[in-house]
Coordinates of C-alpha atoms in Angstrom, one line a residue:
X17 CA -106.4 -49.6 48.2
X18 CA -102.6 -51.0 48.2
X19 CA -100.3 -50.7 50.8
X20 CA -96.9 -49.1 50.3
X21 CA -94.2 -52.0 50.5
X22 CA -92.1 -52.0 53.5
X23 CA -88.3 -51.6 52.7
X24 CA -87.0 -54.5 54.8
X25 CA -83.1 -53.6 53.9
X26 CA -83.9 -50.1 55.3
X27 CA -84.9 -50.9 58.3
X28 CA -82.3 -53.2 59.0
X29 CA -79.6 -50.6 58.1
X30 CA -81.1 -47.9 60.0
X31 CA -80.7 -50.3 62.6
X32 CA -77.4 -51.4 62.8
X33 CA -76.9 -47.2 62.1
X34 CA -79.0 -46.6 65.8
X35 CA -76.6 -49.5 67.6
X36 CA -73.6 -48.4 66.1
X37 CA -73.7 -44.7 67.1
X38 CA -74.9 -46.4 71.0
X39 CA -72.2 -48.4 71.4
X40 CA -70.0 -45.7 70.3
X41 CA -71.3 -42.9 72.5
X42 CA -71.4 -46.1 75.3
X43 CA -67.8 -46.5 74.7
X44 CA -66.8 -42.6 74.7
X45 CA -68.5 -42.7 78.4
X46 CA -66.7 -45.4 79.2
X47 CA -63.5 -43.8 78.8
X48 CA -64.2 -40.4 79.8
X49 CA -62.5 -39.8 83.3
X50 CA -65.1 -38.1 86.1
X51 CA -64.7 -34.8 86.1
X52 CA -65.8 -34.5 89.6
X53 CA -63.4 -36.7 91.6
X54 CA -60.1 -35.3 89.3
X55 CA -61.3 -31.6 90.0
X56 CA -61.4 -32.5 94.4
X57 CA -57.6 -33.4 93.4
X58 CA -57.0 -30.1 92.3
X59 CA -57.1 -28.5 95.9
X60 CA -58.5 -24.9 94.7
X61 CA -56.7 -24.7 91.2
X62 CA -58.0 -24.3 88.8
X63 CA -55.7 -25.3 86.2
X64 CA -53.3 -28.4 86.9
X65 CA -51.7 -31.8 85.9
X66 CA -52.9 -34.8 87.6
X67 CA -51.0 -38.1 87.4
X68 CA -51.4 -38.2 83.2
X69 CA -54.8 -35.8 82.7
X70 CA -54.4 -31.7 82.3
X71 CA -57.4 -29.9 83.1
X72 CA -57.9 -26.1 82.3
X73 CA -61.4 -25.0 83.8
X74 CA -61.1 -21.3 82.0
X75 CA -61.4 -22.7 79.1
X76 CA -63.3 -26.0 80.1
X77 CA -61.5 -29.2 78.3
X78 CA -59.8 -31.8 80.0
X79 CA -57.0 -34.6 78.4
X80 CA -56.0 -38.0 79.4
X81 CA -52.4 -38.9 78.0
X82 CA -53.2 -42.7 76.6
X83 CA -50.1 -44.1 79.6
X84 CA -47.4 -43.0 81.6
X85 CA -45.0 -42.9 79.1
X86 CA -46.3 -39.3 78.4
X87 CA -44.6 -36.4 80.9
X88 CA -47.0 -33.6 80.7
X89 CA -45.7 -30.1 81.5
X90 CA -47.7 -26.4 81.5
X91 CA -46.3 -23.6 78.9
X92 CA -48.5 -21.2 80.2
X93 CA -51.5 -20.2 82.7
X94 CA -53.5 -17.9 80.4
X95 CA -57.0 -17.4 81.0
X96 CA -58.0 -14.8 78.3
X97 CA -57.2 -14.8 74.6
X98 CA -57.1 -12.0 72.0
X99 CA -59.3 -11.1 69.6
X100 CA -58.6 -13.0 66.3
X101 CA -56.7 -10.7 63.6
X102 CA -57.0 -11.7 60.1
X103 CA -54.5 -10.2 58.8
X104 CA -52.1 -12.1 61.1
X105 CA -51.1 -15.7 60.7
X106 CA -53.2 -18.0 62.1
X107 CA -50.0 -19.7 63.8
X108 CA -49.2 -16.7 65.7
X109 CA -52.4 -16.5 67.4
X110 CA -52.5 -19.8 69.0
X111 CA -51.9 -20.1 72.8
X112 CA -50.1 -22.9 73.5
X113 CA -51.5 -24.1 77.1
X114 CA -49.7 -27.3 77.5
X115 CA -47.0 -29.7 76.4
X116 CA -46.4 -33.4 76.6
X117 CA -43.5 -35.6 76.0
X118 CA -43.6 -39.2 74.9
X119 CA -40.6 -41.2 76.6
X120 CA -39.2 -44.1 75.5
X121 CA -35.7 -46.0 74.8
X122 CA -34.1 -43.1 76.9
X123 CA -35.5 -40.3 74.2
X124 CA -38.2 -38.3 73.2
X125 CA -40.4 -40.4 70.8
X126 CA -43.2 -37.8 70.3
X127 CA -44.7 -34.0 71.7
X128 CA -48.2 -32.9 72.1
X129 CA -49.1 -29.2 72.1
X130 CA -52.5 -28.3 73.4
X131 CA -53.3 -24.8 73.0
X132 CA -56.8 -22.6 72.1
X133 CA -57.6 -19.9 70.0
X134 CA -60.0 -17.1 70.0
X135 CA -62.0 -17.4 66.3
X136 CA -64.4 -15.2 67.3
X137 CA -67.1 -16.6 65.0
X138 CA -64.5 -15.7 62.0
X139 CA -63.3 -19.4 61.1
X140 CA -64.2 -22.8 61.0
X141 CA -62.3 -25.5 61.8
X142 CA -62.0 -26.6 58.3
X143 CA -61.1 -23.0 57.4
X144 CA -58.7 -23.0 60.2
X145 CA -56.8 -26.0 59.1
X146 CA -56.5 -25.2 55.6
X147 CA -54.8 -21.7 56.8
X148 CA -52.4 -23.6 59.3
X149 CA -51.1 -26.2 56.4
X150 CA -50.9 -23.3 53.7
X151 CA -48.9 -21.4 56.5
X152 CA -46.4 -24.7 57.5
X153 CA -46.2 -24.9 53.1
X154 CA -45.2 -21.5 53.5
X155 CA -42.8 -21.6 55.9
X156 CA -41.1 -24.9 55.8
X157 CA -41.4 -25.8 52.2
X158 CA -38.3 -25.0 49.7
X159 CA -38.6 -26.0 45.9
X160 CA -37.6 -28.8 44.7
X161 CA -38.5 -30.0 48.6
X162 CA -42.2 -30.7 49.3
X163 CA -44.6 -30.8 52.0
X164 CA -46.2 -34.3 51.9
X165 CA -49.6 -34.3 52.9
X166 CA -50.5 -37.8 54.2
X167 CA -54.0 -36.7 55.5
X168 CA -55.9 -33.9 53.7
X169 CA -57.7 -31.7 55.7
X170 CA -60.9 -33.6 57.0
X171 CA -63.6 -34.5 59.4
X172 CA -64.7 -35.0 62.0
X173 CA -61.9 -35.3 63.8
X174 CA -63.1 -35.7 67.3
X175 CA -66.4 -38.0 68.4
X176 CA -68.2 -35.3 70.6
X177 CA -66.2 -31.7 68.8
X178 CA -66.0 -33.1 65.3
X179 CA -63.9 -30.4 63.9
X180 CA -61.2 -31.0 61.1
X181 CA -57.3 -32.6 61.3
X182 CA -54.4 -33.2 58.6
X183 CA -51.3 -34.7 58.8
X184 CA -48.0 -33.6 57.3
X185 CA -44.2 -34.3 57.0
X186 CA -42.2 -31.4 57.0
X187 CA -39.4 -31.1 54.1
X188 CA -36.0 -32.7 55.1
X189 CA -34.5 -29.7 54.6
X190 CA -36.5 -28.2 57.0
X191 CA -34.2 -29.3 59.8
X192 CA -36.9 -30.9 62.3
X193 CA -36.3 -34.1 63.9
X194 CA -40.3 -34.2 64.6
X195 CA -41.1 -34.1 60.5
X196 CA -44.9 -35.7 60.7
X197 CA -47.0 -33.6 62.4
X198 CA -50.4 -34.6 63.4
X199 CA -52.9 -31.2 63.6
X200 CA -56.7 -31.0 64.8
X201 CA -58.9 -27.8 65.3
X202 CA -61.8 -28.4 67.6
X203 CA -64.5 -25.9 67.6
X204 CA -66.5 -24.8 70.5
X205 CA -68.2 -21.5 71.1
X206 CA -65.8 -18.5 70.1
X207 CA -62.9 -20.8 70.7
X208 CA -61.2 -23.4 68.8
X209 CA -59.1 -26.0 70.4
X210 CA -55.6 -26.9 68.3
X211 CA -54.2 -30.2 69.0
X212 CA -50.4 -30.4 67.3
X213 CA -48.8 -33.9 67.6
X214 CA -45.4 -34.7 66.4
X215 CA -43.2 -37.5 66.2
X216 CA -40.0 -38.4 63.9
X217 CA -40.8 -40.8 60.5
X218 CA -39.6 -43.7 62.5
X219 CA -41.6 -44.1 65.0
X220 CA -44.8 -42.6 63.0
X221 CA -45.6 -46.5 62.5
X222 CA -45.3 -47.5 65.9
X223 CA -46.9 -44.7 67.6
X224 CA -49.8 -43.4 64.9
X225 CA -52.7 -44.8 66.8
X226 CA -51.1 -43.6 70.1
X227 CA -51.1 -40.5 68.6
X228 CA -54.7 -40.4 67.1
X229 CA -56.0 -42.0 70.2
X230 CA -54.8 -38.7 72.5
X231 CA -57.2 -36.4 70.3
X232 CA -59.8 -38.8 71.6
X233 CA -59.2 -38.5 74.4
X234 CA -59.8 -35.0 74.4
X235 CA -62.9 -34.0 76.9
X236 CA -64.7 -30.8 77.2
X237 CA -65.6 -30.1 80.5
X238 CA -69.4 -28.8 80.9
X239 CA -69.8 -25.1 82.1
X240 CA -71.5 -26.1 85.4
X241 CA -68.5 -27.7 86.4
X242 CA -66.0 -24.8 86.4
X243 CA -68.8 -22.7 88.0
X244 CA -69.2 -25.0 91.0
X245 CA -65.9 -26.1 91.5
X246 CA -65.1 -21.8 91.7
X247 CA -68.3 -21.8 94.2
X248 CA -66.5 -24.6 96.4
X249 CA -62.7 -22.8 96.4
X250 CA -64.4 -19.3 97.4

């Protein structure tokens, strides 16, 4: 009886596959800041900016600005959200939790917007993309101006929360210094997270992977952790 041939090139690609997604996870830990020693900083809140990291227990995520060029500021303390309402836009809904200014050569090179919404098991995050840019085509575009899309909508978008991202450059006409915005929906649970990056054409080039790097560094924070850090401030 003859043995089935082994697939040498196969195995080998499997492989390299196993070690690749090791060293990335590896690397991902690597980076991650510890929740634990950032939330004693806190002193009882339980949302807050420390040094260049904004942490929001409620809704569990944490961000690490990539230096301290970035100037991070709350918008708002919301703990709850609304229902999601399909007949309303998409853009409407979105509460904007936090945002971030990117210094340099005595200006504002760049903002980042964090904020969540509530799908409610209604949307995607691909889904939710493709309504955000239809609504920004909507709103900002004005024959014979277009919309450039330099990203289609895509994933995953984030190593741990895949999820889907574009990226865009509003019309001219529109009147925005910040043209090329950078968008990503993160998915967990009932919520989706909505990163919105945006930085003038010029410094686009200089500051893209700056910019990509800050949805990395994007960290949900476990649900044991807001429950014993409330156990410890009671």
């Amino acid at each position: 009886m003859r043995c089935k041939s082994v697939d040498i090139r196969a195995i080998v690609m499997l492989s390299f596959s196993l070690v690749a997604v090791v060293l990335l996870m590896m690397h991902w830990r690597r980076s991650a800041p510890k929740p634990f020693s950032e939330l004693a900083r806190l002193e009882g809140r339980r949302i807050g900016v420390i040094d260049s990291m904004y942490i929001h227990l409620p809704f569990r995520f944490m961000i690490k600005m990539p230096n301290q060029q970035w100037r991070l500021s709350a918008v708002a303390h919301d703990t709850t959200l609304n229902r999601f309402v399909e007949e309303q836009l998409l853009g409407e809904q979105i509460v904007w939790l936090l945002l971030s200014h990117r210094l340099g050569n005595d200006d504002t090179l760049a903002t980042a917007r964090i904020g969540v919404i509530c799908s409610d098991g209604a949307m995607n995050s691909s889904t939710a993309a493709l309504d955000y840019l239809a609504e920004l085509i909507a709103t900002y575009e004005r024959p014979p101006e277009r919309l450039k899309i330099v990203q289609q909508v895509t994933g995953p978008a984030h190593q741990l929360l895949k999820g889907a991202s574009f990226v865009t450059i509003l019309p001219a006409d529109a009147g925005i210094r910040m043209a090329v915005w950078i968008v990503a929906f993160l998915p967990r649970g009932d919520w989706l997270y909505v990163l919105r990056l945006e930085t003038t054409e010029a410094s686009y080039p200089l500051l893209r992977n700056e910019l990509q790097e800050i949805v990395q560094r994007f960290f949900p924070l476990p649900t044991s952790v807001h429950s014993s850090h409330a156990r410890s401030t009671s």
